[in-house]
Amino acid sequence: MIVRRATLDDILALRHAELRPGLPLETARFDGDDEPATVHVAAFDGDDVVGCASFMQRSFEDAPAFQLRGMATRADRRGRGIGAAVLAFGVDAVRATLLWCNARIAAVPFYEGQRWTVVSDEFDIPTVGPHRVMMRECAPGAPPATS
């Protein structure tokens, strides 16, 4: 498996299959996907994309930050460290001191294991389900944390 920067075209099918099943493909495209500061990351097993994430420059409580969006691991490959590898690569690539995301409730334990912190009550995103806002502070220039 190789984790590297990717294009939206590389990751869109996985994002759609895992995060928006049964919905139109366009629902897997996010505002900010095409912005110059956005970093898309993917885990490749040969030509197959088995994990992905996108990091978009979005402030958090008026502080400069990157928002993690569209993180997914192919269902048949979960639990093998792919998500952690994609997340670590992306955190290192953006070199942000503050990151945040809207985490699905089922994913909260994964993010907590990667040293992210819950900072909101539960809320619902229509057609997607319950979420919590999570954040992670990183020392400038520090290597990504791994569990």
JSON list of N, CA, C and O in Angstrom, two decimals, residues 61-121:
[
{"chain": "A", "resi": 61, "resn": "GLU", "atom": "N", "xyz": [-13.43, 28.48, 14.79]},
{"chain": "A", "resi": 61, "resn": "GLU", "atom": "CA", "xyz": [-13.61, 29.49, 15.82]},
{"chain": "A", "resi": 61, "resn": "GLU", "atom": "C", "xyz": [-12.67, 30.68, 15.60]},
{"chain": "A", "resi": 61, "resn": "GLU", "atom": "O", "xyz": [-11.96, 31.11, 16.49]},
{"chain": "A", "resi": 62, "resn": "ASP", "atom": "N", "xyz": [-12.64, 31.15, 14.37]},
{"chain": "A", "resi": 62, "resn": "ASP", "atom": "CA", "xyz": [-11.85, 32.31, 13.93]},
{"chain": "A", "resi": 62, "resn": "ASP", "atom": "C", "xyz": [-10.35, 32.09, 13.93]},
{"chain": "A", "resi": 62, "resn": "ASP", "atom": "O", "xyz": [-9.58, 33.02, 13.71]},
{"chain": "A", "resi": 63, "resn": "ALA", "atom": "N", "xyz": [-9.88, 30.88, 14.16]},
{"chain": "A", "resi": 63, "resn": "ALA", "atom": "CA", "xyz": [-8.45, 30.58, 14.10]},
{"chain": "A", "resi": 63, "resn": "ALA", "atom": "C", "xyz": [-8.14, 29.90, 12.76]},
{"chain": "A", "resi": 63, "resn": "ALA", "atom": "O", "xyz": [-8.95, 29.11, 12.26]},
{"chain": "A", "resi": 64, "resn": "PRO", "atom": "N", "xyz": [-6.98, 30.17, 12.18]},
{"chain": "A", "resi": 64, "resn": "PRO", "atom": "CA", "xyz": [-6.60, 29.48, 10.95]},
{"chain": "A", "resi": 64, "resn": "PRO", "atom": "C", "xyz": [-6.54, 27.98, 11.19]},
{"chain": "A", "resi": 64, "resn": "PRO", "atom": "O", "xyz": [-6.00, 27.53, 12.20]},
{"chain": "A", "resi": 65, "resn": "ALA", "atom": "N", "xyz": [-7.09, 27.22, 10.27]},
{"chain": "A", "resi": 65, "resn": "ALA", "atom": "CA", "xyz": [-7.15, 25.77, 10.45]},
{"chain": "A", "resi": 65, "resn": "ALA", "atom": "C", "xyz": [-7.40, 25.08, 9.12]},
{"chain": "A", "resi": 65, "resn": "ALA", "atom": "O", "xyz": [-7.69, 25.73, 8.11]},
{"chain": "A", "resi": 66, "resn": "PHE", "atom": "N", "xyz": [-7.32, 23.77, 9.16]},
{"chain": "A", "resi": 66, "resn": "PHE", "atom": "CA", "xyz": [-7.74, 22.93, 8.04]},
{"chain": "A", "resi": 66, "resn": "PHE", "atom": "C", "xyz": [-8.84, 22.01, 8.53]},
{"chain": "A", "resi": 66, "resn": "PHE", "atom": "O", "xyz": [-8.77, 21.48, 9.64]},
{"chain": "A", "resi": 67, "resn": "GLN", "atom": "N", "xyz": [-9.87, 21.85, 7.71]},
{"chain": "A", "resi": 67, "resn": "GLN", "atom": "CA", "xyz": [-10.96, 20.92, 8.01]},
{"chain": "A", "resi": 67, "resn": "GLN", "atom": "C", "xyz": [-10.72, 19.62, 7.27]},
{"chain": "A", "resi": 67, "resn": "GLN", "atom": "O", "xyz": [-10.49, 19.61, 6.06]},
{"chain": "A", "resi": 68, "resn": "LEU", "atom": "N", "xyz": [-10.79, 18.53, 8.00]},
{"chain": "A", "resi": 68, "resn": "LEU", "atom": "CA", "xyz": [-10.75, 17.19, 7.42]},
{"chain": "A", "resi": 68, "resn": "LEU", "atom": "C", "xyz": [-12.14, 16.85, 6.93]},
{"chain": "A", "resi": 68, "resn": "LEU", "atom": "O", "xyz": [-13.11, 16.96, 7.68]},
{"chain": "A", "resi": 69, "resn": "ARG", "atom": "N", "xyz": [-12.25, 16.44, 5.66]},
{"chain": "A", "resi": 69, "resn": "ARG", "atom": "CA", "xyz": [-13.54, 16.05, 5.10]},
{"chain": "A", "resi": 69, "resn": "ARG", "atom": "C", "xyz": [-13.38, 14.79, 4.26]},
{"chain": "A", "resi": 69, "resn": "ARG", "atom": "O", "xyz": [-12.30, 14.50, 3.74]},
{"chain": "A", "resi": 70, "resn": "GLY", "atom": "N", "xyz": [-14.46, 14.07, 4.13]},
{"chain": "A", "resi": 70, "resn": "GLY", "atom": "CA", "xyz": [-14.50, 12.95, 3.19]},
{"chain": "A", "resi": 70, "resn": "GLY", "atom": "C", "xyz": [-13.54, 11.83, 3.48]},
{"chain": "A", "resi": 70, "resn": "GLY", "atom": "O", "xyz": [-13.08, 11.15, 2.58]},
{"chain": "A", "resi": 71, "resn": "MET", "atom": "N", "xyz": [-13.25, 11.59, 4.75]},
{"chain": "A", "resi": 71, "resn": "MET", "atom": "CA", "xyz": [-12.34, 10.49, 5.08]},
{"chain": "A", "resi": 71, "resn": "MET", "atom": "C", "xyz": [-13.09, 9.18, 5.00]},
{"chain": "A", "resi": 71, "resn": "MET", "atom": "O", "xyz": [-14.17, 9.03, 5.56]},
{"chain": "A", "resi": 72, "resn": "ALA", "atom": "N", "xyz": [-12.51, 8.21, 4.29]},
{"chain": "A", "resi": 72, "resn": "ALA", "atom": "CA", "xyz": [-13.15, 6.91, 4.12]},
{"chain": "A", "resi": 72, "resn": "ALA", "atom": "C", "xyz": [-12.11, 5.83, 3.90]},
{"chain": "A", "resi": 72, "resn": "ALA", "atom": "O", "xyz": [-11.05, 6.08, 3.33]},
{"chain": "A", "resi": 73, "resn": "THR", "atom": "N", "xyz": [-12.43, 4.64, 4.36]},
{"chain": "A", "resi": 73, "resn": "THR", "atom": "CA", "xyz": [-11.65, 3.44, 4.05]},
{"chain": "A", "resi": 73, "resn": "THR", "atom": "C", "xyz": [-12.61, 2.44, 3.45]},
{"chain": "A", "resi": 73, "resn": "THR", "atom": "O", "xyz": [-13.76, 2.30, 3.91]},
{"chain": "A", "resi": 74, "resn": "ARG", "atom": "N", "xyz": [-12.17, 1.78, 2.40]},
{"chain": "A", "resi": 74, "resn": "ARG", "atom": "CA", "xyz": [-13.02, 0.79, 1.76]},
{"chain": "A", "resi": 74, "resn": "ARG", "atom": "C", "xyz": [-13.47, -0.24, 2.80]},
{"chain": "A", "resi": 74, "resn": "ARG", "atom": "O", "xyz": [-12.66, -0.71, 3.61]},
{"chain": "A", "resi": 75, "resn": "ALA", "atom": "N", "xyz": [-14.75, -0.57, 2.80]},
{"chain": "A", "resi": 75, "resn": "ALA", "atom": "CA", "xyz": [-15.35, -1.40, 3.86]},
{"chain": "A", "resi": 75, "resn": "ALA", "atom": "C", "xyz": [-14.60, -2.71, 4.08]},
{"chain": "A", "resi": 75, "resn": "ALA", "atom": "O", "xyz": [-14.40, -3.12, 5.23]},
{"chain": "A", "resi": 76, "resn": "ASP", "atom": "N", "xyz": [-14.16, -3.35, 3.02]},
{"chain": "A", "resi": 76, "resn": "ASP", "atom": "CA", "xyz": [-13.48, -4.64, 3.17]},
{"chain": "A", "resi": 76, "resn": "ASP", "atom": "C", "xyz": [-12.03, -4.51, 3.62]},
{"chain": "A", "resi": 76, "resn": "ASP", "atom": "O", "xyz": [-11.35, -5.51, 3.82]},
{"chain": "A", "resi": 77, "resn": "ARG", "atom": "N", "xyz": [-11.55, -3.28, 3.83]},
{"chain": "A", "resi": 77, "resn": "ARG", "atom": "CA", "xyz": [-10.16, -3.07, 4.25]},
{"chain": "A", "resi": 77, "resn": "ARG", "atom": "C", "xyz": [-10.04, -2.35, 5.59]},
{"chain": "A", "resi": 77, "resn": "ARG", "atom": "O", "xyz": [-8.95, -1.99, 6.02]},
{"chain": "A", "resi": 78, "resn": "ARG", "atom": "N", "xyz": [-11.16, -2.12, 6.27]},
{"chain": "A", "resi": 78, "resn": "ARG", "atom": "CA", "xyz": [-11.13, -1.41, 7.56]},
{"chain": "A", "resi": 78, "resn": "ARG", "atom": "C", "xyz": [-10.42, -2.24, 8.62]},
{"chain": "A", "resi": 78, "resn": "ARG", "atom": "O", "xyz": [-10.38, -3.46, 8.55]},
{"chain": "A", "resi": 79, "resn": "GLY", "atom": "N", "xyz": [-9.87, -1.53, 9.59]},
{"chain": "A", "resi": 79, "resn": "GLY", "atom": "CA", "xyz": [-9.20, -2.19, 10.71]},
{"chain": "A", "resi": 79, "resn": "GLY", "atom": "C", "xyz": [-7.79, -2.64, 10.41]},
{"chain": "A", "resi": 79, "resn": "GLY", "atom": "O", "xyz": [-7.20, -3.40, 11.18]},
{"chain": "A", "resi": 80, "resn": "ARG", "atom": "N", "xyz": [-7.20, -2.15, 9.32]},
{"chain": "A", "resi": 80, "resn": "ARG", "atom": "CA", "xyz": [-5.84, -2.55, 8.93]},
{"chain": "A", "resi": 80, "resn": "ARG", "atom": "C", "xyz": [-4.84, -1.40, 8.96]},
{"chain": "A", "resi": 80, "resn": "ARG", "atom": "O", "xyz": [-3.75, -1.51, 8.42]},
{"chain": "A", "resi": 81, "resn": "GLY", "atom": "N", "xyz": [-5.22, -0.27, 9.56]},
{"chain": "A", "resi": 81, "resn": "GLY", "atom": "CA", "xyz": [-4.31, 0.86, 9.67]},
{"chain": "A", "resi": 81, "resn": "GLY", "atom": "C", "xyz": [-4.32, 1.82, 8.50]},
{"chain": "A", "resi": 81, "resn": "GLY", "atom": "O", "xyz": [-3.54, 2.77, 8.47]},
{"chain": "A", "resi": 82, "resn": "ILE", "atom": "N", "xyz": [-5.19, 1.58, 7.53]},
{"chain": "A", "resi": 82, "resn": "ILE", "atom": "CA", "xyz": [-5.24, 2.43, 6.35]},
{"chain": "A", "resi": 82, "resn": "ILE", "atom": "C", "xyz": [-5.68, 3.84, 6.73]},
{"chain": "A", "resi": 82, "resn": "ILE", "atom": "O", "xyz": [-5.06, 4.83, 6.33]},
{"chain": "A", "resi": 83, "resn": "GLY", "atom": "N", "xyz": [-6.74, 3.95, 7.50]},
{"chain": "A", "resi": 83, "resn": "GLY", "atom": "CA", "xyz": [-7.23, 5.27, 7.91]},
{"chain": "A", "resi": 83, "resn": "GLY", "atom": "C", "xyz": [-6.18, 6.04, 8.68]},
{"chain": "A", "resi": 83, "resn": "GLY", "atom": "O", "xyz": [-5.98, 7.23, 8.45]},
{"chain": "A", "resi": 84, "resn": "ALA", "atom": "N", "xyz": [-5.51, 5.38, 9.61]},
{"chain": "A", "resi": 84, "resn": "ALA", "atom": "CA", "xyz": [-4.46, 6.05, 10.39]},
{"chain": "A", "resi": 84, "resn": "ALA", "atom": "C", "xyz": [-3.33, 6.53, 9.49]},
{"chain": "A", "resi": 84, "resn": "ALA", "atom": "O", "xyz": [-2.81, 7.63, 9.68]},
{"chain": "A", "resi": 85, "resn": "ALA", "atom": "N", "xyz": [-2.96, 5.73, 8.50]},
{"chain": "A", "resi": 85, "resn": "ALA", "atom": "CA", "xyz": [-1.89, 6.12, 7.58]},
{"chain": "A", "resi": 85, "resn": "ALA", "atom": "C", "xyz": [-2.30, 7.31, 6.72]},
{"chain": "A", "resi": 85, "resn": "ALA", "atom": "O", "xyz": [-1.52, 8.24, 6.51]},
{"chain": "A", "resi": 86, "resn": "VAL", "atom": "N", "xyz": [-3.53, 7.29, 6.22]},
{"chain": "A", "resi": 86, "resn": "VAL", "atom": "CA", "xyz": [-4.03, 8.41, 5.41]},
{"chain": "A", "resi": 86, "resn": "VAL", "atom": "C", "xyz": [-4.08, 9.68, 6.26]},
{"chain": "A", "resi": 86, "resn": "VAL", "atom": "O", "xyz": [-3.66, 10.75, 5.82]},
{"chain": "A", "resi": 87, "resn": "LEU", "atom": "N", "xyz": [-4.61, 9.57, 7.46]},
{"chain": "A", "resi": 87, "resn": "LEU", "atom": "CA", "xyz": [-4.72, 10.72, 8.35]},
{"chain": "A", "resi": 87, "resn": "LEU", "atom": "C", "xyz": [-3.34, 11.29, 8.68]},
{"chain": "A", "resi": 87, "resn": "LEU", "atom": "O", "xyz": [-3.12, 12.51, 8.61]},
{"chain": "A", "resi": 88, "resn": "ALA", "atom": "N", "xyz": [-2.40, 10.45, 9.04]},
{"chain": "A", "resi": 88, "resn": "ALA", "atom": "CA", "xyz": [-1.05, 10.91, 9.39]},
{"chain": "A", "resi": 88, "resn": "ALA", "atom": "C", "xyz": [-0.38, 11.60, 8.19]},
{"chain": "A", "resi": 88, "resn": "ALA", "atom": "O", "xyz": [0.25, 12.65, 8.35]},
{"chain": "A", "resi": 89, "resn": "PHE", "atom": "N", "xyz": [-0.54, 11.04, 7.01]},
{"chain": "A", "resi": 89, "resn": "PHE", "atom": "CA", "xyz": [0.05, 11.65, 5.82]},
{"chain": "A", "resi": 89, "resn": "PHE", "atom": "C", "xyz": [-0.54, 13.03, 5.58]},
{"chain": "A", "resi": 89, "resn": "PHE", "atom": "O", "xyz": [0.17, 14.00, 5.31]},
{"chain": "A", "resi": 90, "resn": "GLY", "atom": "N", "xyz": [-1.87, 13.13, 5.68]},
{"chain": "A", "resi": 90, "resn": "GLY", "atom": "CA", "xyz": [-2.54, 14.40, 5.45]},
{"chain": "A", "resi": 90, "resn": "GLY", "atom": "C", "xyz": [-2.17, 15.46, 6.47]},
{"chain": "A", "resi": 90, "resn": "GLY", "atom": "O", "xyz": [-1.93, 16.61, 6.12]},
{"chain": "A", "resi": 91, "resn": "VAL", "atom": "N", "xyz": [-2.10, 15.07, 7.74]},
{"chain": "A", "resi": 91, "resn": "VAL", "atom": "CA", "xyz": [-1.72, 16.01, 8.80]},
{"chain": "A", "resi": 91, "resn": "VAL", "atom": "C", "xyz": [-0.31, 16.54, 8.51]},
{"chain": "A", "resi": 91, "resn": "VAL", "atom": "O", "xyz": [-0.05, 17.73, 8.62]},
{"chain": "A", "resi": 92, "resn": "ASP", "atom": "N", "xyz": [0.59, 15.67, 8.12]},
{"chain": "A", "resi": 92, "resn": "ASP", "atom": "CA", "xyz": [1.95, 16.07, 7.79]},
{"chain": "A", "resi": 92, "resn": "ASP", "atom": "C", "xyz": [1.97, 16.97, 6.55]},
{"chain": "A", "resi": 92, "resn": "ASP", "atom": "O", "xyz": [2.72, 17.95, 6.50]},
{"chain": "A", "resi": 93, "resn": "ALA", "atom": "N", "xyz": [1.15, 16.66, 5.57]},
{"chain": "A", "resi": 93, "resn": "ALA", "atom": "CA", "xyz": [1.15, 17.41, 4.30]},
{"chain": "A", "resi": 93, "resn": "ALA", "atom": "C", "xyz": [0.66, 18.85, 4.47]},
{"chain": "A", "resi": 93, "resn": "ALA", "atom": "O", "xyz": [1.20, 19.77, 3.86]},
{"chain": "A", "resi": 94, "resn": "VAL", "atom": "N", "xyz": [-0.34, 19.06, 5.31]},
{"chain": "A", "resi": 94, "resn": "VAL", "atom": "CA", "xyz": [-0.88, 20.42, 5.45]},
{"chain": "A", "resi": 94, "resn": "VAL", "atom": "C", "xyz": [-0.11, 21.26, 6.46]},
{"chain": "A", "resi": 94, "resn": "VAL", "atom": "O", "xyz": [-0.18, 22.48, 6.43]},
{"chain": "A", "resi": 95, "resn": "ARG", "atom": "N", "xyz": [0.62, 20.63, 7.37]},
{"chain": "A", "resi": 95, "resn": "ARG", "atom": "CA", "xyz": [1.44, 21.34, 8.35]},
{"chain": "A", "resi": 95, "resn": "ARG", "atom": "C", "xyz": [0.65, 22.42, 9.09]},
{"chain": "A", "resi": 95, "resn": "ARG", "atom": "O", "xyz": [1.14, 23.51, 9.35]},
{"chain": "A", "resi": 96, "resn": "ALA", "atom": "N", "xyz": [-0.57, 22.11, 9.43]},
{"chain": "A", "resi": 96, "resn": "ALA", "atom": "CA", "xyz": [-1.43, 23.05, 10.16]},
{"chain": "A", "resi": 96, "resn": "ALA", "atom": "C", "xyz": [-1.23, 22.88, 11.66]},
{"chain": "A", "resi": 96, "resn": "ALA", "atom": "O", "xyz": [-0.91, 21.79, 12.14]},
{"chain": "A", "resi": 97, "resn": "THR", "atom": "N", "xyz": [-1.45, 23.95, 12.39]},
{"chain": "A", "resi": 97, "resn": "THR", "atom": "CA", "xyz": [-1.38, 23.85, 13.84]},
{"chain": "A", "resi": 97, "resn": "THR", "atom": "C", "xyz": [-2.73, 23.49, 14.44]},
{"chain": "A", "resi": 97, "resn": "THR", "atom": "O", "xyz": [-2.81, 23.10, 15.60]},
{"chain": "A", "resi": 98, "resn": "LEU", "atom": "N", "xyz": [-3.79, 23.61, 13.64]},
{"chain": "A", "resi": 98, "resn": "LEU", "atom": "CA", "xyz": [-5.13, 23.27, 14.11]},
{"chain": "A", "resi": 98, "resn": "LEU", "atom": "C", "xyz": [-5.90, 22.59, 12.99]},
{"chain": "A", "resi": 98, "resn": "LEU", "atom": "O", "xyz": [-5.95, 23.08, 11.87]},
{"chain": "A", "resi": 99, "resn": "LEU", "atom": "N", "xyz": [-6.49, 21.44, 13.32]},
{"chain": "A", "resi": 99, "resn": "LEU", "atom": "CA", "xyz": [-7.34, 20.70, 12.39]},
{"chain": "A", "resi": 99, "resn": "LEU", "atom": "C", "xyz": [-8.66, 20.42, 13.07]},
{"chain": "A", "resi": 99, "resn": "LEU", "atom": "O", "xyz": [-8.72, 20.30, 14.29]},
{"chain": "A", "resi": 100, "resn": "TRP", "atom": "N", "xyz": [-9.72, 20.29, 12.27]},
{"chain": "A", "resi": 100, "resn": "TRP", "atom": "CA", "xyz": [-11.02, 19.96, 12.82]},
{"chain": "A", "resi": 100, "resn": "TRP", "atom": "C", "xyz": [-11.82, 19.18, 11.79]},
{"chain": "A", "resi": 100, "resn": "TRP", "atom": "O", "xyz": [-11.49, 19.15, 10.61]},
{"chain": "A", "resi": 101, "resn": "CYS", "atom": "N", "xyz": [-12.87, 18.52, 12.29]},
{"chain": "A", "resi": 101, "resn": "CYS", "atom": "CA", "xyz": [-13.74, 17.76, 11.40]},
{"chain": "A", "resi": 101, "resn": "CYS", "atom": "C", "xyz": [-15.11, 17.59, 12.05]},
{"chain": "A", "resi": 101, "resn": "CYS", "atom": "O", "xyz": [-15.26, 17.75, 13.25]},
{"chain": "A", "resi": 102, "resn": "ASN", "atom": "N", "xyz": [-16.07, 17.25, 11.22]},
{"chain": "A", "resi": 102, "resn": "ASN", "atom": "CA", "xyz": [-17.38, 16.79, 11.69]},
{"chain": "A", "resi": 102, "resn": "ASN", "atom": "C", "xyz": [-17.34, 15.28, 11.58]},
{"chain": "A", "resi": 102, "resn": "ASN", "atom": "O", "xyz": [-17.42, 14.73, 10.48]},
{"chain": "A", "resi": 103, "resn": "ALA", "atom": "N", "xyz": [-17.18, 14.61, 12.69]},
{"chain": "A", "resi": 103, "resn": "ALA", "atom": "CA", "xyz": [-16.98, 13.16, 12.70]},
{"chain": "A", "resi": 103, "resn": "ALA", "atom": "C", "xyz": [-18.31, 12.43, 12.90]},
{"chain": "A", "resi": 103, "resn": "ALA", "atom": "O", "xyz": [-19.08, 12.77, 13.80]},
{"chain": "A", "resi": 104, "resn": "ARG", "atom": "N", "xyz": [-18.53, 11.42, 12.08]},
{"chain": "A", "resi": 104, "resn": "ARG", "atom": "CA", "xyz": [-19.68, 10.55, 12.31]},
{"chain": "A", "resi": 104, "resn": "ARG", "atom": "C", "xyz": [-19.51, 9.91, 13.68]},
{"chain": "A", "resi": 104, "resn": "ARG", "atom": "O", "xyz": [-18.39, 9.60, 14.10]},
{"chain": "A", "resi": 105, "resn": "ILE", "atom": "N", "xyz": [-20.61, 9.69, 14.36]},
{"chain": "A", "resi": 105, "resn": "ILE", "atom": "CA", "xyz": [-20.55, 9.13, 15.72]},
{"chain": "A", "resi": 105, "resn": "ILE", "atom": "C", "xyz": [-19.76, 7.81, 15.74]},
{"chain": "A", "resi": 105, "resn": "ILE", "atom": "O", "xyz": [-18.94, 7.59, 16.63]},
{"chain": "A", "resi": 106, "resn": "ALA", "atom": "N", "xyz": [-19.96, 6.97, 14.74]},
{"chain": "A", "resi": 106, "resn": "ALA", "atom": "CA", "xyz": [-19.25, 5.69, 14.70]},
{"chain": "A", "resi": 106, "resn": "ALA", "atom": "C", "xyz": [-17.74, 5.86, 14.55]},
{"chain": "A", "resi": 106, "resn": "ALA", "atom": "O", "xyz": [-16.97, 4.98, 14.93]},
{"chain": "A", "resi": 107, "resn": "ALA", "atom": "N", "xyz": [-17.29, 7.00, 14.01]},
{"chain": "A", "resi": 107, "resn": "ALA", "atom": "CA", "xyz": [-15.87, 7.24, 13.79]},
{"chain": "A", "resi": 107, "resn": "ALA", "atom": "C", "xyz": [-15.18, 7.95, 14.95]},
{"chain": "A", "resi": 107, "resn": "ALA", "atom": "O", "xyz": [-13.94, 8.04, 14.98]},
{"chain": "A", "resi": 108, "resn": "VAL", "atom": "N", "xyz": [-15.94, 8.44, 15.92]},
{"chain": "A", "resi": 108, "resn": "VAL", "atom": "CA", "xyz": [-15.35, 9.19, 17.03]},
{"chain": "A", "resi": 108, "resn": "VAL", "atom": "C", "xyz": [-14.25, 8.39, 17.74]},
{"chain": "A", "resi": 108, "resn": "VAL", "atom": "O", "xyz": [-13.16, 8.92, 17.99]},
{"chain": "A", "resi": 109, "resn": "PRO", "atom": "N", "xyz": [-14.44, 7.11, 18.07]},
{"chain": "A", "resi": 109, "resn": "PRO", "atom": "CA", "xyz": [-13.36, 6.37, 18.74]},
{"chain": "A", "resi": 109, "resn": "PRO", "atom": "C", "xyz": [-12.08, 6.29, 17.90]},
{"chain": "A", "resi": 109, "resn": "PRO", "atom": "O", "xyz": [-10.97, 6.36, 18.45]},
{"chain": "A", "resi": 110, "resn": "PHE", "atom": "N", "xyz": [-12.22, 6.17, 16.58]},
{"chain": "A", "resi": 110, "resn": "PHE", "atom": "CA", "xyz": [-11.03, 6.16, 15.72]},
{"chain": "A", "resi": 110, "resn": "PHE", "atom": "C", "xyz": [-10.26, 7.47, 15.87]},
{"chain": "A", "resi": 110, "resn": "PHE", "atom": "O", "xyz": [-9.05, 7.46, 16.09]},
{"chain": "A", "resi": 111, "resn": "TYR", "atom": "N", "xyz": [-10.95, 8.59, 15.74]},
{"chain": "A", "resi": 111, "resn": "TYR", "atom": "CA", "xyz": [-10.28, 9.89, 15.86]},
{"chain": "A", "resi": 111, "resn": "TYR", "atom": "C", "xyz": [-9.69, 10.10, 17.25]},
{"chain": "A", "resi": 111, "resn": "TYR", "atom": "O", "xyz": [-8.58, 10.64, 17.38]},
{"chain": "A", "resi": 112, "resn": "GLU", "atom": "N", "xyz": [-10.40, 9.68, 18.28]},
{"chain": "A", "resi": 112, "resn": "GLU", "atom": "CA", "xyz": [-9.84, 9.79, 19.63]},
{"chain": "A", "resi": 112, "resn": "GLU", "atom": "C", "xyz": [-8.53, 9.02, 19.73]},
{"chain": "A", "resi": 112, "resn": "GLU", "atom": "O", "xyz": [-7.59, 9.47, 20.38]},
{"chain": "A", "resi": 113, "resn": "GLY", "atom": "N", "xyz": [-8.45, 7.88, 19.08]},
{"chain": "A", "resi": 113, "resn": "GLY", "atom": "CA", "xyz": [-7.22, 7.10, 19.07]},
{"chain": "A", "resi": 113, "resn": "GLY", "atom": "C", "xyz": [-6.09, 7.76, 18.31]},
{"chain": "A", "resi": 113, "resn": "GLY", "atom": "O", "xyz": [-4.92, 7.40, 18.48]},
{"chain": "A", "resi": 114, "resn": "GLN", "atom": "N", "xyz": [-6.43, 8.75, 17.49]},
{"chain": "A", "resi": 114, "resn": "GLN", "atom": "CA", "xyz": [-5.43, 9.51, 16.74]},
{"chain": "A", "resi": 114, "resn": "GLN", "atom": "C", "xyz": [-5.18, 10.87, 17.39]},
{"chain": "A", "resi": 114, "resn": "GLN", "atom": "O", "xyz": [-4.64, 11.78, 16.77]},
{"chain": "A", "resi": 115, "resn": "ARG", "atom": "N", "xyz": [-5.61, 11.02, 18.65]},
{"chain": "A", "resi": 115, "resn": "ARG", "atom": "CA", "xyz": [-5.41, 12.22, 19.47]},
{"chain": "A", "resi": 115, "resn": "ARG", "atom": "C", "xyz": [-6.24, 13.42, 19.03]},
{"chain": "A", "resi": 115, "resn": "ARG", "atom": "O", "xyz": [-5.81, 14.55, 19.18]},
{"chain": "A", "resi": 116, "resn": "TRP", "atom": "N", "xyz": [-7.43, 13.16, 18.52]},
{"chain": "A", "resi": 116, "resn": "TRP", "atom": "CA", "xyz": [-8.39, 14.22, 18.26]},
{"chain": "A", "resi": 116, "resn": "TRP", "atom": "C", "xyz": [-9.31, 14.29, 19.48]},
{"chain": "A", "resi": 116, "resn": "TRP", "atom": "O", "xyz": [-9.49, 13.31, 20.19]},
{"chain": "A", "resi": 117, "resn": "THR", "atom": "N", "xyz": [-9.92, 15.46, 19.70]},
{"chain": "A", "resi": 117, "resn": "THR", "atom": "CA", "xyz": [-10.76, 15.69, 20.87]},
{"chain": "A", "resi": 117, "resn": "THR", "atom": "C", "xyz": [-12.16, 16.12, 20.44]},
{"chain": "A", "resi": 117, "resn": "THR", "atom": "O", "xyz": [-12.30, 16.96, 19.55]},
{"chain": "A", "resi": 118, "resn": "VAL", "atom": "N", "xyz": [-13.17, 15.55, 21.08]},
{"chain": "A", "resi": 118, "resn": "VAL", "atom": "CA", "xyz": [-14.56, 15.96, 20.85]},
{"chain": "A", "resi": 118, "resn": "VAL", "atom": "C", "xyz": [-14.76, 17.34, 21.45]},
{"chain": "A", "resi": 118, "resn": "VAL", "atom": "O", "xyz": [-14.40, 17.57, 22.61]},
{"chain": "A", "resi": 119, "resn": "VAL", "atom": "N", "xyz": [-15.34, 18.27, 20.66]},
{"chain": "A", "resi": 119, "resn": "VAL", "atom": "CA", "xyz": [-15.54, 19.63, 21.16]},
{"chain": "A", "resi": 119, "resn": "VAL", "atom": "C", "xyz": [-16.97, 20.13, 20.96]},
{"chain": "A", "resi": 119, "resn": "VAL", "atom": "O", "xyz": [-17.23, 21.33, 21.04]},
{"chain": "A", "resi": 120, "resn": "SER", "atom": "N", "xyz": [-17.91, 19.21, 20.71]},
{"chain": "A", "resi": 120, "resn": "SER", "atom": "CA", "xyz": [-19.31, 19.63, 20.54]},
{"chain": "A", "resi": 120, "resn": "SER", "atom": "C", "xyz": [-20.25, 18.55, 21.04]},
{"chain": "A", "resi": 120, "resn": "SER", "atom": "O", "xyz": [-19.86, 17.40, 21.22]},
{"chain": "A", "resi": 121, "resn": "ASP", "atom": "N", "xyz": [-21.48, 18.95, 21.21]},
{"chain": "A", "resi": 121, "resn": "ASP", "atom": "CA", "xyz": [-22.54, 17.99, 21.44]},
{"chain": "A", "resi": 121, "resn": "ASP", "atom": "C", "xyz": [-22.85, 17.31, 20.11]},
{"chain": "A", "resi": 121, "resn": "ASP", "atom": "O", "xyz": [-22.43, 17.77, 19.04]}
]
